[in-house]
Amino acid sequence: MEQAANMGIDGMIVGNNTIKNLVGYVTGTTGWSLPSAESNVALVAGFENRETVFDRLADYVYANALALGFGGATPSISGSLAVTEFFGELNVPIIENVPGIQSLSMDLAYRSSDYDLIGQVETSRIGFTYLPTERIRVRAGINDAERAPTIANLYY
């Protein structure tokens, strides 16, 4: 017990995260529908500007992995990442209220993201939702996406 008590050491990590976010969008229906559907095409289009600042200050104990059971050194990290995005989505009802098809709709989405440190990324998606009855829903889709690095990934 005495040996365990003598192994104790105090360490501290202080962090500060700040996110500034400006978002604007327009959403609604178009007043237009396919002849095979009762519902109108719906849309959303918008803009987002986001800046994230991350600071993690590790003391000597954490920076040099002196605390037992914490899996290694935890260095200090400080950095920021900003992105400006434009996006749009459409929901297109294809068929509604016919025998065997309560609803069949298609979703389309597109996003253009411009990161200050890694450049521009474009992502998109197409999906289908089929409801043969109120109790059964089948969804399928495919998308093209990229994962943006975190601040820790960029500055570690």
Short mmCIF file of C-alpha atoms in Angstrom, two decimals:
data_model
loop_
_atom_site.label_atom_id
_atom_site.label_comp_id
_atom_site.label_asym_id
_atom_site.label_seq_id
_atom_site.Cartn_x
_atom_site.Cartn_y
_atom_site.Cartn_z
CA MET A 1 0.00 0.00 0.00
CA GLU A 2 2.84 2.41 0.83
CA GLN A 3 4.51 1.72 -2.52
CA ALA A 4 1.28 2.48 -4.39
CA ALA A 5 0.83 5.74 -2.46
CA ASN A 6 4.35 6.88 -3.40
CA MET A 7 3.64 6.32 -7.12
CA GLY A 8 0.91 8.97 -7.25
CA ILE A 9 1.46 12.07 -9.33
CA ASP A 10 -0.82 14.96 -10.20
CA GLY A 11 -1.24 16.11 -13.77
CA MET A 12 -3.49 18.54 -15.56
CA ILE A 13 -4.71 19.26 -19.05
CA VAL A 14 -6.48 22.54 -19.72
CA GLY A 15 -8.56 22.92 -22.86
CA ASN A 16 -10.47 25.63 -24.63
CA ASN A 17 -12.71 25.04 -27.64
CA THR A 18 -14.50 27.78 -29.52
CA ILE A 19 -16.91 27.39 -32.42
CA LYS A 20 -18.29 30.33 -34.38
CA ASN A 21 -21.06 29.35 -36.75
CA LEU A 22 -23.19 31.35 -39.19
CA VAL A 23 -25.94 29.44 -41.02
CA GLY A 24 -28.63 30.60 -43.41
CA TYR A 25 -31.04 28.54 -45.46
CA VAL A 26 -34.28 28.64 -47.42
CA THR A 27 -36.70 25.73 -47.34
CA GLY A 28 -40.11 25.01 -48.79
CA THR A 29 -42.05 23.36 -51.56
CA THR A 30 -41.89 24.27 -55.21
CA GLY A 31 -45.54 24.00 -56.21
CA TRP A 32 -44.45 21.43 -58.80
CA SER A 33 -45.12 17.68 -58.70
CA LEU A 34 -44.82 14.67 -60.97
CA PRO A 35 -48.10 13.49 -62.51
CA SER A 36 -47.80 10.22 -60.54
CA ALA A 37 -47.47 11.98 -57.15
CA GLU A 38 -49.74 14.19 -55.08
CA SER A 39 -47.02 15.93 -53.01
CA ASN A 40 -44.89 18.74 -54.38
CA VAL A 41 -41.11 18.68 -54.73
CA ALA A 42 -39.53 20.09 -51.55
CA LEU A 43 -36.15 21.79 -51.30
CA VAL A 44 -33.64 23.34 -48.97
CA ALA A 45 -30.66 25.47 -50.01
CA GLY A 46 -28.23 27.25 -47.77
CA PHE A 47 -24.89 28.55 -46.65
CA GLU A 48 -22.74 27.83 -43.60
CA ASN A 49 -19.55 29.46 -42.34
CA ARG A 50 -17.87 27.75 -39.38
CA GLU A 51 -14.62 28.42 -37.51
CA THR A 52 -13.33 26.06 -34.82
CA VAL A 53 -10.45 26.96 -32.50
CA PHE A 54 -8.94 24.22 -30.33
CA ASP A 55 -6.36 24.64 -27.57
CA ARG A 56 -5.16 21.80 -25.33
CA LEU A 57 -2.35 22.64 -22.90
CA ALA A 58 -0.82 19.62 -21.20
CA ASP A 59 1.41 20.04 -18.15
CA TYR A 60 4.79 18.33 -17.78
CA VAL A 61 3.22 15.13 -16.38
CA TYR A 62 0.91 14.54 -19.38
CA ALA A 63 3.33 15.81 -22.01
CA ASN A 64 5.97 13.32 -20.83
CA ALA A 65 3.66 10.34 -20.08
CA LEU A 66 4.47 10.27 -16.36
CA ALA A 67 0.92 9.41 -15.24
CA LEU A 68 0.39 5.64 -15.03
CA GLY A 69 -2.45 4.12 -17.04
CA PHE A 70 -2.98 6.95 -19.52
CA GLY A 71 -1.48 5.28 -22.60
CA GLY A 72 1.42 7.54 -23.42
CA ALA A 73 2.30 11.17 -23.88
CA THR A 74 -0.46 13.73 -24.43
CA PRO A 75 1.17 16.72 -26.08
CA SER A 76 -0.26 20.23 -26.19
CA ILE A 77 -2.13 21.09 -29.39
CA SER A 78 -3.32 24.45 -30.63
CA GLY A 79 -4.89 25.28 -33.96
CA SER A 80 -7.93 26.36 -35.93
CA LEU A 81 -9.96 25.28 -38.93
CA ALA A 82 -12.48 27.30 -40.94
CA VAL A 83 -14.91 26.15 -43.62
CA THR A 84 -17.43 27.85 -45.89
CA GLU A 85 -20.15 25.60 -47.32
CA PHE A 86 -23.01 25.88 -49.81
CA PHE A 87 -25.61 23.11 -49.90
CA GLY A 88 -28.85 22.07 -51.54
CA GLU A 89 -31.28 19.17 -51.17
CA LEU A 90 -34.37 18.08 -53.07
CA ASN A 91 -37.08 15.61 -52.10
CA VAL A 92 -38.96 14.40 -55.17
CA PRO A 93 -42.13 12.34 -54.61
CA ILE A 94 -42.26 9.89 -57.54
CA ILE A 95 -45.35 7.75 -56.92
CA GLU A 96 -47.97 8.06 -54.19
CA ASN A 97 -51.13 6.24 -53.13
CA VAL A 98 -51.36 3.45 -55.67
CA PRO A 99 -51.81 -0.24 -54.80
CA GLY A 100 -48.54 -1.57 -53.33
CA ILE A 101 -46.94 1.87 -53.20
CA GLN A 102 -48.06 4.25 -50.50
CA SER A 103 -45.03 6.38 -51.33
CA LEU A 104 -41.86 6.23 -53.44
CA SER A 105 -39.58 9.27 -53.30
CA MET A 106 -36.08 10.30 -54.29
CA ASP A 107 -33.71 12.53 -52.33
CA LEU A 108 -30.88 14.45 -54.00
CA ALA A 109 -28.21 16.38 -52.08
CA TYR A 110 -25.08 18.36 -52.94
CA ARG A 111 -22.59 20.23 -50.74
CA SER A 112 -19.51 22.28 -51.65
CA SER A 113 -17.12 22.82 -48.72
CA ASP A 114 -14.11 25.13 -48.88
CA TYR A 115 -11.68 24.48 -45.99
CA ASP A 116 -9.04 27.13 -45.30
CA LEU A 117 -6.27 24.54 -44.83
CA ILE A 118 -7.16 21.63 -47.12
CA GLY A 119 -9.10 23.20 -49.99
CA GLN A 120 -12.42 22.48 -51.64
CA VAL A 121 -14.40 19.26 -51.28
CA GLU A 122 -17.65 18.39 -53.06
CA THR A 123 -20.04 15.76 -51.73
CA SER A 124 -23.32 14.41 -53.07
CA ARG A 125 -26.03 11.88 -52.33
CA ILE A 126 -28.94 10.16 -54.02
CA GLY A 127 -31.41 8.12 -52.07
CA PHE A 128 -34.78 6.42 -52.44
CA THR A 129 -37.48 5.78 -49.86
CA TYR A 130 -40.22 3.23 -50.54
CA LEU A 131 -43.26 2.75 -48.31
CA PRO A 132 -45.42 -0.17 -49.43
CA THR A 133 -47.56 0.39 -46.27
CA GLU A 134 -47.51 2.69 -43.25
CA ARG A 135 -45.62 0.03 -41.24
CA ILE A 136 -42.86 -0.80 -43.72
CA ARG A 137 -40.17 1.58 -44.97
CA VAL A 138 -37.29 0.61 -47.27
CA ARG A 139 -34.47 3.06 -47.85
CA ALA A 140 -31.48 2.84 -50.17
CA GLY A 141 -28.91 5.38 -51.12
CA ILE A 142 -25.42 6.09 -52.28
CA ASN A 143 -23.25 9.04 -51.43
CA ASP A 144 -19.87 10.48 -52.24
CA ALA A 145 -18.30 11.94 -49.12
CA GLU A 146 -14.98 12.82 -47.54
CA ARG A 147 -14.07 13.10 -43.90
CA ALA A 148 -12.42 16.40 -43.07
CA PRO A 149 -9.49 16.12 -40.65
CA THR A 150 -9.97 17.27 -37.08
CA ILE A 151 -7.78 19.97 -35.59
CA ALA A 152 -5.92 17.26 -33.66
CA ASN A 153 -5.27 15.42 -36.97
CA LEU A 154 -3.91 18.59 -38.55
CA TYR A 155 -1.73 19.90 -35.71
CA TYR A 156 -0.58 16.83 -33.78
#
